[in-house]
CSV table of C-alpha atoms in Angstrom, one decimal:
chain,number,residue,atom,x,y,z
E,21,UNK,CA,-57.8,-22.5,28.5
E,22,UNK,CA,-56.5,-21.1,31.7
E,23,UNK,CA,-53.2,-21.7,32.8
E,24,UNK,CA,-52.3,-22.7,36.6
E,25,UNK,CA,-50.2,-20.4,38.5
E,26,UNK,CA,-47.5,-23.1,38.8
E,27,UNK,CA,-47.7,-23.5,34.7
E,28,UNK,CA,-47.4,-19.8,34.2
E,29,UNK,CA,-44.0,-19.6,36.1
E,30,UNK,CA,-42.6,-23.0,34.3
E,31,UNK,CA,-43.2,-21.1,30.9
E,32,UNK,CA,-42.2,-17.9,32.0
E,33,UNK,CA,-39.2,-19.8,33.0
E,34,UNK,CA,-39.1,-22.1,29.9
E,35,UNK,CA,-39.1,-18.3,28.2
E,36,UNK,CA,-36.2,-17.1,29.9
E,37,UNK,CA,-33.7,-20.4,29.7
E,38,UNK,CA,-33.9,-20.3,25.9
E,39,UNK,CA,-33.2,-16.7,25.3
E,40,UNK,CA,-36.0,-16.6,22.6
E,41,UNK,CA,-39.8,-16.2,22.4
E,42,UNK,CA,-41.8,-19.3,22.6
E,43,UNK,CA,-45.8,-18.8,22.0
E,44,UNK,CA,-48.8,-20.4,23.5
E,45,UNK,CA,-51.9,-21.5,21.5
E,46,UNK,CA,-55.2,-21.1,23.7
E,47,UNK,CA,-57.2,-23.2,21.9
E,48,UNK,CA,-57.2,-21.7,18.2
E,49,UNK,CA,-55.2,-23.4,15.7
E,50,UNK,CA,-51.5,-22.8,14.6
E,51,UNK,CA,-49.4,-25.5,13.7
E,52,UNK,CA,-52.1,-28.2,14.1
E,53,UNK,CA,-55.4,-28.8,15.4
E,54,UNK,CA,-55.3,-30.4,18.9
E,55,UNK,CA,-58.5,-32.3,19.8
E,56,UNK,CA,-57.6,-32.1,23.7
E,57,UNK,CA,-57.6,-27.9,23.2
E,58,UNK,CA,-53.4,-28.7,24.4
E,59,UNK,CA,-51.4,-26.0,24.2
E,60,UNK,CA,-48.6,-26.1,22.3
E,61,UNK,CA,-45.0,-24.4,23.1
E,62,UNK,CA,-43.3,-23.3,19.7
E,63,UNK,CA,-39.7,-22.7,19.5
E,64,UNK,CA,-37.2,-21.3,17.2
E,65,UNK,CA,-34.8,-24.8,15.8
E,66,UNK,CA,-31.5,-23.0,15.7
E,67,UNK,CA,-32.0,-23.1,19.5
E,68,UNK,CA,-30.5,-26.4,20.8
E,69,UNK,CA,-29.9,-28.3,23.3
E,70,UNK,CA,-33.5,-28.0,25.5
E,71,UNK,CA,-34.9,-30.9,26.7
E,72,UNK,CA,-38.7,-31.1,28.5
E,73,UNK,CA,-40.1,-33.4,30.4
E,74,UNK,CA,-43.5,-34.1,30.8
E,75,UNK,CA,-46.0,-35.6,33.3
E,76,UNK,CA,-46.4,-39.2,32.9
E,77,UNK,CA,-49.9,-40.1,34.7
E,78,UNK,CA,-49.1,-43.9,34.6
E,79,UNK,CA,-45.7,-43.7,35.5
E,80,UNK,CA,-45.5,-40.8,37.8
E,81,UNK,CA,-42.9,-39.1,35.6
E,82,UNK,CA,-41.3,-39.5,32.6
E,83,UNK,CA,-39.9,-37.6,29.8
E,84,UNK,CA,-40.0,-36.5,26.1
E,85,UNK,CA,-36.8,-35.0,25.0
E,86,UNK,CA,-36.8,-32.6,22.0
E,87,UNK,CA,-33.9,-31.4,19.9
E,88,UNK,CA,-34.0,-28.9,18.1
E,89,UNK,CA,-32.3,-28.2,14.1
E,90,UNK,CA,-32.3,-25.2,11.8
E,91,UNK,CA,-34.4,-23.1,10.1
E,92,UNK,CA,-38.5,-23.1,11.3
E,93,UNK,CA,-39.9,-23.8,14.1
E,94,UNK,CA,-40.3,-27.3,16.1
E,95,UNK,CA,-42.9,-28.7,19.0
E,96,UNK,CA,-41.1,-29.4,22.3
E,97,UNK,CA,-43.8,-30.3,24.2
E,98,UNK,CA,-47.4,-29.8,25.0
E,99,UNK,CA,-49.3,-28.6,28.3
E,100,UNK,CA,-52.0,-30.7,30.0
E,101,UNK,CA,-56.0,-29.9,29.8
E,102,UNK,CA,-56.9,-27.9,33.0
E,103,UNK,CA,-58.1,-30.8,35.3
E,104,UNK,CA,-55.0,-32.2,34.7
E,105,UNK,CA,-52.1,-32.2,37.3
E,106,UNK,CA,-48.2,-32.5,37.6
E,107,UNK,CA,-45.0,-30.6,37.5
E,108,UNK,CA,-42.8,-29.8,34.1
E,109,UNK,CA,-39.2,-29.9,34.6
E,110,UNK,CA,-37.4,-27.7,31.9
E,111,UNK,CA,-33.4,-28.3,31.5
E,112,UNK,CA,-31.8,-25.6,29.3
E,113,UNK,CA,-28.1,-26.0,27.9
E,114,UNK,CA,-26.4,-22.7,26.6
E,115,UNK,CA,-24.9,-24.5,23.8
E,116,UNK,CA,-25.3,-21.7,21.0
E,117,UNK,CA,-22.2,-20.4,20.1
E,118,UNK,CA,-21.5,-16.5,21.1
E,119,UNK,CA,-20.6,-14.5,18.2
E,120,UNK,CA,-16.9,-13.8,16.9
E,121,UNK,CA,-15.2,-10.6,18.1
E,122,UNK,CA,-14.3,-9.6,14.4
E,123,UNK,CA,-10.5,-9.5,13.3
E,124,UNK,CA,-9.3,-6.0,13.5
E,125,UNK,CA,-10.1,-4.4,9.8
E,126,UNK,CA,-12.2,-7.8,9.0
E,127,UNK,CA,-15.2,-5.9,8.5
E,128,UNK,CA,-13.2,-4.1,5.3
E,129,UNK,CA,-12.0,-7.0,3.6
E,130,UNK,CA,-8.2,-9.1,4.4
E,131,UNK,CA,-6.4,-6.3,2.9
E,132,UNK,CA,-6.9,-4.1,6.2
E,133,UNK,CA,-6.3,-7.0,8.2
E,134,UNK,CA,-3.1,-7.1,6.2
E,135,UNK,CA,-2.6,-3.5,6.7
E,136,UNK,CA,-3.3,-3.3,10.2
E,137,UNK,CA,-0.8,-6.2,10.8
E,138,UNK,CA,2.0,-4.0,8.6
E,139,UNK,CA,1.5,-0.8,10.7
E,140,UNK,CA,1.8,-2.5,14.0
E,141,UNK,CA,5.4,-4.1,13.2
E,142,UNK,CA,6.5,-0.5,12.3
E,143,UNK,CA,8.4,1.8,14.4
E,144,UNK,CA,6.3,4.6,16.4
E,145,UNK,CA,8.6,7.0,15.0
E,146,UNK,CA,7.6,6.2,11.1
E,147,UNK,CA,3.6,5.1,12.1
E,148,UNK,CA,1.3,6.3,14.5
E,149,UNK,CA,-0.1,2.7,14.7
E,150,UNK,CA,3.6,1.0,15.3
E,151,UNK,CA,4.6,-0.6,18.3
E,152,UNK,CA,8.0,-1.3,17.8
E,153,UNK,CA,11.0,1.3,19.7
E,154,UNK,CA,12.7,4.0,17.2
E,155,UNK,CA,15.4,2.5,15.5
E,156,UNK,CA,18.8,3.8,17.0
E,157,UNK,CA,20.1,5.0,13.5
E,158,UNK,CA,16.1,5.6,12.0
E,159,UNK,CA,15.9,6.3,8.0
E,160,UNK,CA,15.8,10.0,8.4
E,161,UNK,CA,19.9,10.0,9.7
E,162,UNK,CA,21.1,7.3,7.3
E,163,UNK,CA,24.2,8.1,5.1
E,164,UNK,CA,23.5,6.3,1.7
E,165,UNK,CA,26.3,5.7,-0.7
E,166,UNK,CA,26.3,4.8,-4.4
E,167,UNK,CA,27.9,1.6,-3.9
E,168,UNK,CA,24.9,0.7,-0.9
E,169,UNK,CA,21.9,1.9,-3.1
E,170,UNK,CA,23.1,0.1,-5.9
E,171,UNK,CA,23.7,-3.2,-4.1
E,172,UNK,CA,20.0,-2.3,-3.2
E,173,UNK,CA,18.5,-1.7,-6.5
E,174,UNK,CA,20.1,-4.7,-7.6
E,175,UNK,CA,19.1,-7.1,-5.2
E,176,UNK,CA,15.7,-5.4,-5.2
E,177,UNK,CA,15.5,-6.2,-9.2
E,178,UNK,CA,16.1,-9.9,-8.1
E,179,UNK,CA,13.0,-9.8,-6.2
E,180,UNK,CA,10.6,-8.0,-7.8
E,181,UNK,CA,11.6,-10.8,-11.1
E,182,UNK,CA,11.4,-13.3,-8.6
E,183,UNK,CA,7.6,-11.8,-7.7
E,184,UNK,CA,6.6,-11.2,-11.3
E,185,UNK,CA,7.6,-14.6,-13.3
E,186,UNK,CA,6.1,-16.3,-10.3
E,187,UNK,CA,2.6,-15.2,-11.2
E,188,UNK,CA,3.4,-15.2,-14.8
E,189,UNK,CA,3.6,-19.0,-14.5
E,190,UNK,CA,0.9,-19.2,-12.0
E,191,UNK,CA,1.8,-22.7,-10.3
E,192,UNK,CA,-1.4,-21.5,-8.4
E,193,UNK,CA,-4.3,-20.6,-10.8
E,194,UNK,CA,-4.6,-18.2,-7.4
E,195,UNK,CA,-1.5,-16.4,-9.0
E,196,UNK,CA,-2.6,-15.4,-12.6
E,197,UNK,CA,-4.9,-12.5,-10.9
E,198,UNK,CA,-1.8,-10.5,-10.2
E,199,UNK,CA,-0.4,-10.4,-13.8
E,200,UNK,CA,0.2,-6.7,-15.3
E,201,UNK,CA,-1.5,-4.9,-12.2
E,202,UNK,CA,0.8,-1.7,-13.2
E,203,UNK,CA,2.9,-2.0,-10.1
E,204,UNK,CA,5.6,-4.3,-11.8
E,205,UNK,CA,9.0,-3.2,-10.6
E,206,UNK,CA,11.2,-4.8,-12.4
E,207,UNK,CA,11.1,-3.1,-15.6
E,208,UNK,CA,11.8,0.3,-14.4
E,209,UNK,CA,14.8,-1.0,-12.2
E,210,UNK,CA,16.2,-2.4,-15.2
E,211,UNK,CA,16.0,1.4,-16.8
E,212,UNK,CA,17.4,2.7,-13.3
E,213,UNK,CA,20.6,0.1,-13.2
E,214,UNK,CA,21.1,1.2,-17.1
E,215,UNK,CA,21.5,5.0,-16.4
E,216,UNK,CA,23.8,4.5,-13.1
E,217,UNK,CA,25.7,2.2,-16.0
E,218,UNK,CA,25.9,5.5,-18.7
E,219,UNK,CA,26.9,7.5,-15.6
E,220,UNK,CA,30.5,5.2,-15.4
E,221,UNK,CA,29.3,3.3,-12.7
E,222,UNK,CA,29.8,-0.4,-11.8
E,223,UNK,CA,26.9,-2.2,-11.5
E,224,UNK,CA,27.3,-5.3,-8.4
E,225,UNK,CA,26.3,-9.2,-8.4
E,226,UNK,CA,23.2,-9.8,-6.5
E,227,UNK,CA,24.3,-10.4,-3.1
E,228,UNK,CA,22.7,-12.6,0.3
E,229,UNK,CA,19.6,-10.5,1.1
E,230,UNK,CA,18.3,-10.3,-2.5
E,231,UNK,CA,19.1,-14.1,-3.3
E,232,UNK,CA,17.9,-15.3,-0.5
E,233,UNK,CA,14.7,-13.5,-0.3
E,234,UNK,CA,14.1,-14.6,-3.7
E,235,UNK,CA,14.6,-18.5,-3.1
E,236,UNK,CA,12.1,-18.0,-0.1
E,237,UNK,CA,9.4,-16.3,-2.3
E,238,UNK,CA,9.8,-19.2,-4.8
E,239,UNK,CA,9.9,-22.1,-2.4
E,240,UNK,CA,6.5,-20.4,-0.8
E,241,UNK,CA,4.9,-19.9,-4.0
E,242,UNK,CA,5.1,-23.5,-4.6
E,243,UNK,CA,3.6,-24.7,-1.1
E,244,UNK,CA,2.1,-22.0,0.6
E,245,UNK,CA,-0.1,-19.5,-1.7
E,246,UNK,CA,-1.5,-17.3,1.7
E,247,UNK,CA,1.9,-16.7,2.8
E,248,UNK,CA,2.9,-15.9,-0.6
E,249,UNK,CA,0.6,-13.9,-0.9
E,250,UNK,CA,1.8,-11.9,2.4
E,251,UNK,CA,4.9,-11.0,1.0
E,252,UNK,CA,3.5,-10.0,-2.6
E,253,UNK,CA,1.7,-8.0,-0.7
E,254,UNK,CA,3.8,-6.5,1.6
E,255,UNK,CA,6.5,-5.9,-1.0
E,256,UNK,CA,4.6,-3.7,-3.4
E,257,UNK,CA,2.2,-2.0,-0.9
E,258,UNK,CA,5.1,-1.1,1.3
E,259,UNK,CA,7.3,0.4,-2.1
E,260,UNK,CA,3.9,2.5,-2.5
E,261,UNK,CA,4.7,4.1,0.4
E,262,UNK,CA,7.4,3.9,2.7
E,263,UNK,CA,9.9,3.2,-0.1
E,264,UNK,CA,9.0,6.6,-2.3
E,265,UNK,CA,10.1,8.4,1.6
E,266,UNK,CA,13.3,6.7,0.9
E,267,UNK,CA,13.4,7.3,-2.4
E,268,UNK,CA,13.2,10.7,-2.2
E,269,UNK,CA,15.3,10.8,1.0
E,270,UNK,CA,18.3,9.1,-0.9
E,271,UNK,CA,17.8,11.2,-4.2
E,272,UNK,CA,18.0,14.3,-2.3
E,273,UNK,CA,21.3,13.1,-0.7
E,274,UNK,CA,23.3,11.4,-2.9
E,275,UNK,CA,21.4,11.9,-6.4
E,276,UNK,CA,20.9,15.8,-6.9
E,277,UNK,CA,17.2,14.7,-6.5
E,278,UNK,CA,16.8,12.5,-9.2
E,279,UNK,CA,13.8,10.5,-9.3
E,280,UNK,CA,14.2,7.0,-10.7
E,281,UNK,CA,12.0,5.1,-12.4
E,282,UNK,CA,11.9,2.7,-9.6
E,283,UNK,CA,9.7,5.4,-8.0
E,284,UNK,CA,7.4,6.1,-10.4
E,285,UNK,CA,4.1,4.4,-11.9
E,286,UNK,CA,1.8,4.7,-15.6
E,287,UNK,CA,-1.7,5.9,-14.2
E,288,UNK,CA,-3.4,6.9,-11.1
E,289,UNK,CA,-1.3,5.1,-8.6
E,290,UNK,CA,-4.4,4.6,-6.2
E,291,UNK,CA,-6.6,3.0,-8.7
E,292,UNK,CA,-3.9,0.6,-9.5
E,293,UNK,CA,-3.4,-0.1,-5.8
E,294,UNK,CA,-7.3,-0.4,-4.8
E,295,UNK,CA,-7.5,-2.7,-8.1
E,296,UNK,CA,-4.7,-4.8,-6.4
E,297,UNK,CA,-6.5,-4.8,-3.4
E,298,UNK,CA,-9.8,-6.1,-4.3
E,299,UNK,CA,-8.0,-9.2,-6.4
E,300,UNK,CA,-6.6,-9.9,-3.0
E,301,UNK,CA,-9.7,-9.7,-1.0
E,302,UNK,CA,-11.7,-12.1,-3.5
E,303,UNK,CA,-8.6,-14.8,-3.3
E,304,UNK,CA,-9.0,-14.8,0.5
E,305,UNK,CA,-12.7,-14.7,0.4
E,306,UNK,CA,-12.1,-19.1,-0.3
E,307,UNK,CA,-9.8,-19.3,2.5
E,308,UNK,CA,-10.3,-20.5,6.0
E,309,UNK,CA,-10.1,-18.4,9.2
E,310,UNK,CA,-6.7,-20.3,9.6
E,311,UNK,CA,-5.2,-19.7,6.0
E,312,UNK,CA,-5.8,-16.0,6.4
E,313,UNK,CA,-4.1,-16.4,10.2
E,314,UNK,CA,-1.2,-17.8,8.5
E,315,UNK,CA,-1.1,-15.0,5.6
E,316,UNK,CA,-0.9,-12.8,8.7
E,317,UNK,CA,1.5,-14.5,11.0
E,318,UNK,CA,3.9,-14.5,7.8
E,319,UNK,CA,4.3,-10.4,7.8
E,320,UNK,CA,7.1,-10.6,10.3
E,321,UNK,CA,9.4,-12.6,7.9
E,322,UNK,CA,8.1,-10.3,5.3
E,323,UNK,CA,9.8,-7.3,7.5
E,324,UNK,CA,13.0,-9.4,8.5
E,325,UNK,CA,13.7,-9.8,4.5
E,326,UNK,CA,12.6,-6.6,3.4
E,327,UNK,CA,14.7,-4.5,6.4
E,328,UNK,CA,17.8,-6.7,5.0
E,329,UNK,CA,17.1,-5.4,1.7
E,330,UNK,CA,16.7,-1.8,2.8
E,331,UNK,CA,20.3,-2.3,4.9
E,332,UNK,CA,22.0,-2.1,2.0
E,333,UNK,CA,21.4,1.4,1.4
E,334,UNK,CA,24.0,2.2,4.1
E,335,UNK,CA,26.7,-0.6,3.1
């Protein structure tokens, strides 16, 4: 079967208006057999929203409207033998959705999303990816005291117990995934406050920052697991890294260079820390686009409480 001139444009047309391939059958059988030798116009069914209408030789025009599902392919409408005439009328709607720019780091799991959201709130002075202005009195220039880095290590232990009985109970099952990951602080702060102790030093209360920080952690735990899950996150990751620079920074100053247990880790740090990271990807692999936007809206408060902490090195 031959096609007319004005039929070749109408499915050249019908071609382009659904961004896909659509196939003619002259005469040999695809889908079915057509007794009339009709052609018939295939089309992919994840393409919606095309409509055809047909030559109605009683009516002078009317139409058969075809939608379209998933998965296979679906008839939309056939083409008339040779002798007969008419005009098809194709309407296309561009309803299929355009694919989602990925999240920066999405490709590599949440944990880079995470991580890109963590280097951005940092100063350009400490990151190369931070946005923020240098601090006016940046780490490198602070004068730590005894008194201010134990007020620090102190309210720091409050935390990191905070962080570490919360997924010991595991209100969340989520929670139970981060037991004994082998960055636990709270141990070896405990071994810290005991030697500044042996050394005839006083140890403090907990004060504001570390309370405070701690009630937050536990009132999140309860009612939002992703955001909780920020902070645990952001807490031991950023104690990985940053806080060793100021560990070392304030033992060289103030500690003849002692290196606290605080500061130190059983194993290959890295594997512990890519372990950690891959029980974090697999809990946000079950939540929605919008539960991991909240995890990452919540690293700013996970800054604001952390900085406070870090403050009182200098008190």
């Amino acid at each position: 079967m031959s096609l007319s001139m004005s039929q070749t444009v109408i499915f050249r047309d019908l071609q382009m208006a659904s961004h896909s391939h659509a196939y003619l059958n002259d005469c040999k059988p695809a889908v079915s057999r057509n007794p009339n030798c009709q052609a018939m116009i295939l089309q992919p069914k994840r393409q919606v929203g095309l409509a055809a209408a047909l030559p109605d030789r009683k009516s002078g025009g009317s139409s058969i409207n075809a939608t379209l599902s998933t998965g296979g392919f679906t008839k939309i409408g056939q083409a008339w033998n040779s002798h007969e005439r008419g005009t098809l009328v194709v309407r296309a709607a561009a309803t299929a959705e355009k694919p989602r720019k990925p999240y920066p780091g999405e490709e590599k799991g949440f944990v880079e999303e995470m991580r890109f959201v963590a280097m951005k709130l940092h100063t350009r002075d400490v990151a190369k990816e931070g946005e923020k202005e240098p601090d006016s009195q940046p780490i490198g220039k602070w004068e730590p005291t005894i008194e201010g880095y134990l007020k620090f290590l102190v309210d720091s232990k409050v935390v990191y117990d905070t962080l570490e009985n919360i997924v010991q109970k595991a209100s969340h099952p989520t929670y139970a995934e981060f037991r004994n990951t082998g960055l636990e602080r709270s141990e070896n702060l405990a071994k810290d406050l005991e030697w500044f102790r042996q050394q005839g030093h006083a140890i403090p209360d907990p004060s504001s920052p570390g309370t405070s920080y701690a009630n937050y952690l536990q009132e999140l735990s309860e009612q939002d697991p992703p955001a909780f899950i920020c902070h645990f996150y952001n807490v031991y990751f950023a104690h990985t890294a940053g806080g060793r620079m100021i560990g070392k920074a304030v033992a060289g100053k103030i500690l003849g260079g002692k290196e606290l247990e605080f500061y130190k880790w059983e194993g290959n740090l890295k594997k512990l820390l890519d372990r950690v990271k891959e029980k974090i990807n697999k809990v946000a692999e079950a939540w929605s686009r919008e539960e991991k936007n909240h995890c990452l809206e919540e690293t700013q408060k996970s800054f604001e409480y952390s900085g406070k902490l870090l403050r009182l090195i200098i008190s």
